[in-house]
Coordinates of C-alpha atoms in Angstrom, one line a residue:
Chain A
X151 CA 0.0 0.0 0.0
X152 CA 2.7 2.3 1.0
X153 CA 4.5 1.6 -1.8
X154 CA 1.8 2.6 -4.2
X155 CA 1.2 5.8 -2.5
X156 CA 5.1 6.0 -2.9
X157 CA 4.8 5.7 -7.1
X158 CA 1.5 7.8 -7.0
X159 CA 3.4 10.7 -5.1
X160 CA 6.3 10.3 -7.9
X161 CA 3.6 10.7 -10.7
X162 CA 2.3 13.9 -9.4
X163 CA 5.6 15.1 -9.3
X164 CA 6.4 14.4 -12.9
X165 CA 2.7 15.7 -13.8
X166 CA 3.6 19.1 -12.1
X167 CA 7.0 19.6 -13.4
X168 CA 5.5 19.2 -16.7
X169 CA 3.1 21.7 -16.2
X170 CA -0.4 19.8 -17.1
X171 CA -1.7 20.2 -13.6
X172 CA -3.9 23.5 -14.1
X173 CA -2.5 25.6 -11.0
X174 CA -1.9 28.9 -11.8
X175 CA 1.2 30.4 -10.8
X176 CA 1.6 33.9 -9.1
X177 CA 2.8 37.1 -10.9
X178 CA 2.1 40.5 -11.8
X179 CA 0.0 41.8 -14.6
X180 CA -2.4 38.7 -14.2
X181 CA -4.7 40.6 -16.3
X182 CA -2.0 42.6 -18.3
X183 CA -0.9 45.7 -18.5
X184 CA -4.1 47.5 -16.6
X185 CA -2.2 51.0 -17.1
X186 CA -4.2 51.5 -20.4
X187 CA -7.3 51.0 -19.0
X188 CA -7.0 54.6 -17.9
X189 CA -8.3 58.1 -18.4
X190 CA -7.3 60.1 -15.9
X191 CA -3.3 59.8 -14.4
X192 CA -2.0 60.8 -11.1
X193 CA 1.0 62.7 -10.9
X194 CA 2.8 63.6 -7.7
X195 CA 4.4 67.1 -6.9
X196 CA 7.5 66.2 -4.7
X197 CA 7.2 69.1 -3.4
X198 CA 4.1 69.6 -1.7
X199 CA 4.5 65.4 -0.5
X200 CA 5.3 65.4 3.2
X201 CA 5.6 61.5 3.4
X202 CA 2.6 60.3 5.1
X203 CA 2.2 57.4 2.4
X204 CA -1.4 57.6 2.6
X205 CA -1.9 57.2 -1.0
X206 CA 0.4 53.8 -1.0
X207 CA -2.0 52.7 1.8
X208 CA -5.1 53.5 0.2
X209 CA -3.9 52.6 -3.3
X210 CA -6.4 49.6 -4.3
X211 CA -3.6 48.7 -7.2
X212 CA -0.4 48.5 -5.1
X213 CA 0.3 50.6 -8.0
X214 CA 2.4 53.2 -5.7
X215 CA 5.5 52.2 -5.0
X216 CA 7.9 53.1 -1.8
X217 CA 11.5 53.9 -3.2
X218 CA 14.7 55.6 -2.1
X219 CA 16.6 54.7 0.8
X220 CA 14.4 54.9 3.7
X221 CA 11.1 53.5 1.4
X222 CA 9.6 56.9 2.4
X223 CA 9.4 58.2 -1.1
X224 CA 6.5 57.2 -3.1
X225 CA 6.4 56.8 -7.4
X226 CA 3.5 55.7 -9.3
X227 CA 3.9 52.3 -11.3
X228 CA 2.3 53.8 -14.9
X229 CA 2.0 50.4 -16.4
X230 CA -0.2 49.1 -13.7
X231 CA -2.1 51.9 -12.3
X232 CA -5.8 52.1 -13.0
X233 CA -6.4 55.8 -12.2
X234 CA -9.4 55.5 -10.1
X235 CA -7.8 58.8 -8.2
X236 CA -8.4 57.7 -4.3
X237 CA -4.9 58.7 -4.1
X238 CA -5.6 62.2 -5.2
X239 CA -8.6 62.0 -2.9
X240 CA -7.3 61.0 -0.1
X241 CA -3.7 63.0 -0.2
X242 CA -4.6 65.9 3.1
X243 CA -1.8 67.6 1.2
X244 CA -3.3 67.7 -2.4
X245 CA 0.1 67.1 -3.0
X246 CA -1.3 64.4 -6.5
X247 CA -3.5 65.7 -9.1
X248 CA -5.1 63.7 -11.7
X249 CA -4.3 64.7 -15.3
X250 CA -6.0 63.8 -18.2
X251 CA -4.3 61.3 -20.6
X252 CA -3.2 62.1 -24.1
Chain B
X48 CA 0.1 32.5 18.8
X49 CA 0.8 34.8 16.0
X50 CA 4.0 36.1 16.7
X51 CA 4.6 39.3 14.7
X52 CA 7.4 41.4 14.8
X53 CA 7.4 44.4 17.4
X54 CA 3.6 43.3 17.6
X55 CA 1.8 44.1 20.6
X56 CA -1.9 43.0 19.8
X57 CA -3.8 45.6 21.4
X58 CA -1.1 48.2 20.3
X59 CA -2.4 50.9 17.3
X60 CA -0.1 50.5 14.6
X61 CA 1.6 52.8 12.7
X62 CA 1.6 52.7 8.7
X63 CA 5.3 52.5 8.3
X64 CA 5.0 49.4 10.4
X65 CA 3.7 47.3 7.8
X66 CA 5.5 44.7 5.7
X67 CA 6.9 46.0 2.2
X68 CA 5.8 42.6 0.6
X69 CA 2.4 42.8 -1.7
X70 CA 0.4 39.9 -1.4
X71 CA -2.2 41.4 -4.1
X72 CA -0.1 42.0 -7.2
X73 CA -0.3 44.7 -9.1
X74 CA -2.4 44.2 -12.6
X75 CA -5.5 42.4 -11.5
X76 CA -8.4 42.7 -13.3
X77 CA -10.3 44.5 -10.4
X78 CA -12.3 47.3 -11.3
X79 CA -10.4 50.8 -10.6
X80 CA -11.6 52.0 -7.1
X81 CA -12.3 48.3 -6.1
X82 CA -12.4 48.3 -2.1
X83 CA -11.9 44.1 -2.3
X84 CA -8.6 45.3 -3.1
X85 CA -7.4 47.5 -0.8
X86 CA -8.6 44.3 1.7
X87 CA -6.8 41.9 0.1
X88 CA -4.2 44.3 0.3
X89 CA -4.3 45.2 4.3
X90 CA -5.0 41.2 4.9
X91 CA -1.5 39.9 3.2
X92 CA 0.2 42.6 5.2
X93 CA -1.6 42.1 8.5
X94 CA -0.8 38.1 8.7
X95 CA 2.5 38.6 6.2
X96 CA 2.2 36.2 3.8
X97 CA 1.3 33.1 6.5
X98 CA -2.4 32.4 5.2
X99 CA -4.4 30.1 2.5
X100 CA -7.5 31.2 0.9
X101 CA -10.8 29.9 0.0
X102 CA -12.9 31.9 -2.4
X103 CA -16.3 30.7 -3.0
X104 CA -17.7 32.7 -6.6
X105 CA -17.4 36.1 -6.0
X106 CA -15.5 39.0 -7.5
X107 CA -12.5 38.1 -5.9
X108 CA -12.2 34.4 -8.4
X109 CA -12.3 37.5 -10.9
X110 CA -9.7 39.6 -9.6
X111 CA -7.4 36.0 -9.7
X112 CA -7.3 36.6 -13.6
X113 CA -7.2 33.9 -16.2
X114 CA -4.7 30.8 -16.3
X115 CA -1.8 30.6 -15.9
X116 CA -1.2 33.5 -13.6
X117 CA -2.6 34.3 -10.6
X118 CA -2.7 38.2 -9.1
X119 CA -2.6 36.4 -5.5
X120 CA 0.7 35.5 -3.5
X121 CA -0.5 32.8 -1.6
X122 CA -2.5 29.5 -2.5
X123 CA -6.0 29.9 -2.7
X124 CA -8.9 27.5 -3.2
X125 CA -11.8 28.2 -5.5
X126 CA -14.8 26.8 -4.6
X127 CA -18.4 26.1 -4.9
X128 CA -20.5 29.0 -2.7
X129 CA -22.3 27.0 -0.3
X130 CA -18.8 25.4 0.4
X131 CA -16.4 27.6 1.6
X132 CA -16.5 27.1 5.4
X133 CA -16.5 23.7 5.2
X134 CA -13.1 23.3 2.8
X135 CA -11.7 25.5 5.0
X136 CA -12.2 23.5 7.6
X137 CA -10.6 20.6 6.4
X138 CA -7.5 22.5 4.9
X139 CA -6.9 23.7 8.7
X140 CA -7.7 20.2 9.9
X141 CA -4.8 19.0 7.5
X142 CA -2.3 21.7 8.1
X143 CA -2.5 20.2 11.7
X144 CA -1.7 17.0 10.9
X145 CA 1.1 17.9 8.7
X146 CA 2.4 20.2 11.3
X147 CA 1.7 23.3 9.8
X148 CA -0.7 24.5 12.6
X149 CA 0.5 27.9 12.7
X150 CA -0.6 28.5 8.9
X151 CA -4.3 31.0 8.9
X152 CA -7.2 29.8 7.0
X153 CA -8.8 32.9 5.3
X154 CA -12.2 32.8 3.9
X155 CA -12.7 35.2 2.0
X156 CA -16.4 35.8 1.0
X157 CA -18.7 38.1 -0.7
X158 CA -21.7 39.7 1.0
X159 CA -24.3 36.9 -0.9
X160 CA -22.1 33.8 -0.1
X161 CA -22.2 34.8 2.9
X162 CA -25.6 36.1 4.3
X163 CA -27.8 34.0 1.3
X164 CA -26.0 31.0 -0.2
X165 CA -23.3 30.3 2.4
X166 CA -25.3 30.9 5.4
X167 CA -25.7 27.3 6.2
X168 CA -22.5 25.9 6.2
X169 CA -21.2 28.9 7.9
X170 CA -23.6 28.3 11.0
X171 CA -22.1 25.2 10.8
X172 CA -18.5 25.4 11.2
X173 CA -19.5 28.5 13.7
X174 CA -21.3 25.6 15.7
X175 CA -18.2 23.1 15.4
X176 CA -15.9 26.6 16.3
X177 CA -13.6 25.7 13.3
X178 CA -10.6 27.3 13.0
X179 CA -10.8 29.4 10.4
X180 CA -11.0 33.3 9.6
X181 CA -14.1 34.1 7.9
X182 CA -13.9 37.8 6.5
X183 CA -17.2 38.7 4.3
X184 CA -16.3 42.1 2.0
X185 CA -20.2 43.5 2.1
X186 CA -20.1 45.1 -0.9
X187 CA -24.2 45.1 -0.4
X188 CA -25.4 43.4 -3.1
X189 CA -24.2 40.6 -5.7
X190 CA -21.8 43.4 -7.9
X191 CA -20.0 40.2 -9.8
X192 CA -23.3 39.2 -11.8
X193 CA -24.5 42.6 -12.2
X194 CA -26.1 44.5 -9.0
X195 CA -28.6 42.4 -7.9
X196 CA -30.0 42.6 -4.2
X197 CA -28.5 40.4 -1.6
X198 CA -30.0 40.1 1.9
X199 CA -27.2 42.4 2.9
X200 CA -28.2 45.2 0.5
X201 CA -29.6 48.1 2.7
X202 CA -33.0 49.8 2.7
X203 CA -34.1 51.9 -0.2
X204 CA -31.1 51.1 -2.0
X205 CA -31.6 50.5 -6.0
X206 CA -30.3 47.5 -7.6
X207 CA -31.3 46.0 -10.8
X208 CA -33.6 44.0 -9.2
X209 CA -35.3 46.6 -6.7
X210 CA -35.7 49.7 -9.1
X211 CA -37.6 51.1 -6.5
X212 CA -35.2 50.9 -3.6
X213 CA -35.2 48.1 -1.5
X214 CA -37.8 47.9 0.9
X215 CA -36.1 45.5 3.7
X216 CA -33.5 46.7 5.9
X217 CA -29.7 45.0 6.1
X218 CA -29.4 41.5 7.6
X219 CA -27.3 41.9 10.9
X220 CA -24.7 39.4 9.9
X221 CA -22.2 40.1 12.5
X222 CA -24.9 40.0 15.3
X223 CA -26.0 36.7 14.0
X224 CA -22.4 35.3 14.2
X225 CA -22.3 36.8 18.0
X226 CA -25.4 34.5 18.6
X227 CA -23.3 31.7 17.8
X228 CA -21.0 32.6 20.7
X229 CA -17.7 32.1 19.0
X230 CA -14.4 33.6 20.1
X231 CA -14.1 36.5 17.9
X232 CA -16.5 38.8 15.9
X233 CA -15.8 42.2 14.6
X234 CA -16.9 44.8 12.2
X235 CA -14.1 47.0 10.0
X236 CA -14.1 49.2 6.9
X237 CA -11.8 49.8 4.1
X238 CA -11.7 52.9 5.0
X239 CA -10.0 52.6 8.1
X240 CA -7.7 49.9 7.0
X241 CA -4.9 50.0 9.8
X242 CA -8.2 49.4 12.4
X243 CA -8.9 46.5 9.7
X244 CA -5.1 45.2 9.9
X245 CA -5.3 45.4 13.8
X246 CA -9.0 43.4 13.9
X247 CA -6.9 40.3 11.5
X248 CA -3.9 40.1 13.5
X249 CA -6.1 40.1 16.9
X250 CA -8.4 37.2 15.1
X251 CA -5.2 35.1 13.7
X252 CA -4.0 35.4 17.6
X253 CA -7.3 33.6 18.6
X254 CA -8.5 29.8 18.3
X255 CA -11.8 29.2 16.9
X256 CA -13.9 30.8 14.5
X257 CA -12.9 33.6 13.7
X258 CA -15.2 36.8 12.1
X259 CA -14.9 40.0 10.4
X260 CA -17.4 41.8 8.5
X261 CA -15.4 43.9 6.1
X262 CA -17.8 47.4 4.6
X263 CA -16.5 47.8 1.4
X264 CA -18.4 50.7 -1.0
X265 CA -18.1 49.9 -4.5
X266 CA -18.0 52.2 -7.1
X267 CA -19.4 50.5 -10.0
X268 CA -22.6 48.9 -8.0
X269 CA -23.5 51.9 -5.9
X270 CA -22.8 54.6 -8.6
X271 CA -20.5 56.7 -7.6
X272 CA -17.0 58.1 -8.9
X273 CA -13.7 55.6 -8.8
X274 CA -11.7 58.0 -6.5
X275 CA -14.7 58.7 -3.5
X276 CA -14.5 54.4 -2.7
X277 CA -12.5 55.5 0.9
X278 CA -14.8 58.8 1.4
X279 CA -18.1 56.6 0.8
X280 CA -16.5 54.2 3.2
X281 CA -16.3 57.1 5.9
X282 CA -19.1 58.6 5.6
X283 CA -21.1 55.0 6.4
X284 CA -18.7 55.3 10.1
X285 CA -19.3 58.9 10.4
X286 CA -22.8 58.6 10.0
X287 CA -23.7 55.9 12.4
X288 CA -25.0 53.6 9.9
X289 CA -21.8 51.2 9.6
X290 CA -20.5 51.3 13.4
X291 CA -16.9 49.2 14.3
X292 CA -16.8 46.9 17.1
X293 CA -15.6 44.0 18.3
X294 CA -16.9 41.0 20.5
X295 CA -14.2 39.4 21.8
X296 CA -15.5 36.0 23.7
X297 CA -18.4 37.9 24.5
X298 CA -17.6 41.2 26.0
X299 CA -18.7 43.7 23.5
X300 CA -16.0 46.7 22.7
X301 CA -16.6 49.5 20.5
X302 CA -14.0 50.8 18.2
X303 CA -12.3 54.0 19.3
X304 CA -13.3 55.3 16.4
X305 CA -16.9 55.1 16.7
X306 CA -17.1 56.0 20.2
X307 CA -18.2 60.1 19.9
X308 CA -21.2 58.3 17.5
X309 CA -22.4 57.3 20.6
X310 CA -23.7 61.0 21.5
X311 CA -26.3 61.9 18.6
X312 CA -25.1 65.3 18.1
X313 CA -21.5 63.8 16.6
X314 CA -23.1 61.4 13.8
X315 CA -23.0 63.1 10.5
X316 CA -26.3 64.1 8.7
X317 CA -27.5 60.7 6.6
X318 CA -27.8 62.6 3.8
X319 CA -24.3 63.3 3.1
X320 CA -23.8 59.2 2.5
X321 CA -26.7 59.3 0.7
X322 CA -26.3 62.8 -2.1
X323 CA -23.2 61.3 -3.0
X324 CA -24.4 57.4 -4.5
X325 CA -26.4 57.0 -7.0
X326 CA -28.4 54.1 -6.1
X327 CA -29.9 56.6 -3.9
X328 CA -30.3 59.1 -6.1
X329 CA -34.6 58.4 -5.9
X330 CA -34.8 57.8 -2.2
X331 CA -37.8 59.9 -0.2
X332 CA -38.9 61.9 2.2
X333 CA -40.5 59.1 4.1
X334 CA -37.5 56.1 3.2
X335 CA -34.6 58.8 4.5
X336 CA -36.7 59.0 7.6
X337 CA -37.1 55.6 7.9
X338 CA -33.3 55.1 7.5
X339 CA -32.6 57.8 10.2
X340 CA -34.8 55.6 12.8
X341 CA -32.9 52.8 11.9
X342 CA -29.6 54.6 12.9
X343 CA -31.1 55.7 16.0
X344 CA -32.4 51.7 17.0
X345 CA -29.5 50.5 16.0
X346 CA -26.8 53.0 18.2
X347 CA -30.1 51.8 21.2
X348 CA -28.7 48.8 20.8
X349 CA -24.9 49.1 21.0
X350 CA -25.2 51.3 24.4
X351 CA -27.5 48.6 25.7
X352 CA -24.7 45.8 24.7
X353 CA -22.1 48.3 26.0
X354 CA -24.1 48.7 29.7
X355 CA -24.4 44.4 29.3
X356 CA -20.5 44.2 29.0
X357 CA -19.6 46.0 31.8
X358 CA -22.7 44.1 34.2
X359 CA -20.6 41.3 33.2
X360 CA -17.2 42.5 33.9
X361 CA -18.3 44.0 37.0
X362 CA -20.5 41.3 38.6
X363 CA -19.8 37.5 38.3

C-alpha cells in the first residue's frame, strides 16, 4: 500500500513539473498591462509630498511604489495603475493631481 | 500565537509598520476603485504572507485573472459558494496533521455567499468553532453578476432587481455570528484599514472561529465616482449607519473610532452618505426617515450591549 502511494506521489511530481496540472502560478499583470485601461493619471508634486504614504496605503492597485533609501518616497507604477484617483482623494496635502491622458 | 514582529496586539499601529511585501499583485483585473482590493491588500500585510485562501464565486475568483497567472501570492482554493467554510475546515484540519498548525485559513467571501447562499454551512462550522477566519467584504449586493439585491443590501437602496429601492432593511450578519457565541466577531471598513489590519492580526491570535465583517463601498454597483471608494466608506462610520466593534469571547467593545457616534449630536447628517451614491439618487422623504430611525435603534442597541458588557465584567 505504502508503496503505491510511494509511485502515486512520484507521478504527481512528474505531472507538475511538466506543467499539465492546471494551477496557476503567481505574478504581476495577471490581467495585463491594466495602465491602459486609464483616463485620468496621477501625478505627484514632490514638493508639496510630506511622506505620510497615505496614497500607498489606500492605493487599491499596489500601483504606488515606496523607493529611495528609507522607502519613504513614493512613485507611481504607470504600467499598472488604473487611475481610479483615491490617491488624489485621499492625499490631506493635495500634494497628487489627476491629469487627463493624451 | 501569532507572533509578529514588534507586535503588541492591542497596540495601534503605525503605517510605516507594515511589511513591504504585496500579497495582491499589481495588474489584477479588479475594477479601478475596487475596495476588495485594498482588503486583500491590508490582509496579506496584516498576517504577512502566512495564510491560505478559500474563495467561494465572487469578485474576488475574478480579480485571480485567467490561467496561468494568478494576481494572488499565496494558495488559494476556489470553490463552490455553499462550500467555503466547510473546505476550509478541512485544509486547517490538515495543516494540523502535517504540522503546519501555525498557517491562517482565510475565507474570504462576498456579502451573498455569505448572508444568502453560504449561510448554512457557515452556522455550521460557527457551531463546530472551526478554526478558520471568515472575512465577508459587504459590498451590499451581488456586484459580480451585475447589482442584484443580496440580503445584505440596505434599505431603499436601487439594484437591478429593486428599481424602486429596497424595501427590507440589512441583515445583521455580525450579530447573527455573535449568537453563535464564537471567540471573535468584529466589524471593519476599508476605509480605516490599519483598524482592519489590527482586527486580523487580533483574530489570527485567537483559536476558533474567527469573524470579520469587512464594509467595502463599491463604485461600479453603488454609482459613484472611482476616487470617493475611501470617502463613501467614511461617511457610512461617520454617520452611524456602519458602526466598528468587536466582541471578543463575548464582552462587547466599540472601536475607538466610533465612540463620539455614541452621542447623537456627533453622527453626521444621513444625507451626506446618501447625495453622494447613485443608487440613492430616488430615495424619499418618508424612506430617508425611515433610514434615520434605523440609525437611532441601532446606536439603542450598542449602548445597551455596552451597559451588558460591563454588568458582566463587573458582577460575576
Amino acid at each position: 500500500m505504502l508503496k503505491q502511494l510511494s509511485w502515486l506521489i512520484l507521478l504527481l511530481e512528474v505531472v507538475e513539473l511538466s506543467y499539465i496540472l492546471p494551477v496557476s502560478k503567481p505574478s504581476e499583470g495577471a490581467s495585463g498591462f491594466t495602465g491602459i485601461w486609464r483616463s485620468f493619471k496621477p501625478v505627484i508634486d514632490v514638493g508639496k509630498c510630506r511622506k505620510c504614504l497615505l496614497c500607498w496605503l489606500y492605493c487599491p492597485e499596489a500601483a504606488i511604489k515606496r523607493v529611495g533609501d528609507d522607502y519613504m518616497s513614493v512613485e507611481v507604477d504607470y504600467r499598472y495603475c488604473k487611475g481610479c484617483g483615491i490617491c488624489a482623494n485621499e492625499c490631506p496635502f493635495k500634494a497628487i493631481i489627476m491629469v487627463k491622458e493624451g | 500565537m501569532g507572533g509578529f514582529k514588534g507586535g503588541g496586539l492591542n497596540m495601534s499601529i503605525s503605517i510605516r509598520s507594515l511589511t513591504l511585501n504585496e500579497y495582491l499583485l499589481p495588474g489584477n483585473a479588479s475594477c479601478p476603485g475596487c475596495p476588495a482590493s485594498i482588503g486583500l491588500r491590508m490582509l496579506g500585510k496584516a498576517l504577512e504572507g502566512r495564510y491560505v485562501l478559500v474563495i467561494p464565486a465572487c469578485c474576488s475568483t475574478i480579480i485571480e485573472g485567467p490561467y496561468p497567472k494568478s494576481s494572488y501570492g499565496v494558495p488559494v482554493l476556489n470553490i463552490a459558494f455553499a462550500a467555503s467554510p466547510s473546505a476550509a475546515a478541512g485544509i486547517k484540519a490538515g495543516f494540523e496533521v502535517l504540522g503546519k498548525g501555525d498557517i491562517h485559513v482565510v475565507v474570504w467571501a462576498g456579502d451573498g455567499g455569505t448572508a444568502d447562499i453560504g449561510m448554512a454551512s457557515l452556522s455550521g462550522a460557527a457551531e463546530r468553532n472551526d478554526d478558520i477566519i471568515y472575512i465577508c467584504y459587504d459590498n451590499e449586493a451581488y456586484m459580480n453578476t451585475g447589482i442584484q439585491r443580496s440580503s445584505a443590501t440596505p434599505y431603499a437602496a436601487w439594484t437591478t432587481t429593486t428599481i424602486t429601492g429596497k424595501s427590507e432593511h440589512k441583515k445583521n450578519l455580525p450579530m447573527i455570528m455573535a449568537a453563535h457565541k464564537i471567540p471573535y466577531v468584529a466589524t471593519a471598513s476599508v476605509a480605516y484599514p490599519l483598524d482592519f489590519v489590527v482586527k486580523v492580526r487580533k483574530a489570527a491570535s485567537i483559536r476558533g472561529m474567527k469573524y470579520i465583517h469587512l464594509h467595502s463601498p463599491c463604485p461600479t454597483g453603488w454609482r459613484f465616482p472611482s476616487d470617493k471608494t475611501v470617502e463613501v466608506g467614511r461617511l457610512a462610520v461617520q454617520t452611524g449607519l456602519w458602526p466598528l466593534y468587536e466582541i471578543d469571547h463575548g464582552v462587547f467593545k466599540l472601536s475607538d473610532i466610533c465612540k463620539p457616534l455614541l452621542d447623537k449630536r456627533n453622527r453626521k447628517p444621513i444625507e451626506e452618505y446618501i447625495k453622494i451614491q447613485g443608487r440613492f439618487s430616488r430615495i424619499s422623504k418618508e424612506q430617508l426617515a425611515e433610514l434615520e430611525r434605523y440609525v437611532e435603534s441601532l446606536w439603542n442597541e450598542i449602548a445597551l450591549m455596552i451597559e451588558k458588557s460591563k454588568m458582566s465584567e463587573g458582577g460575576c
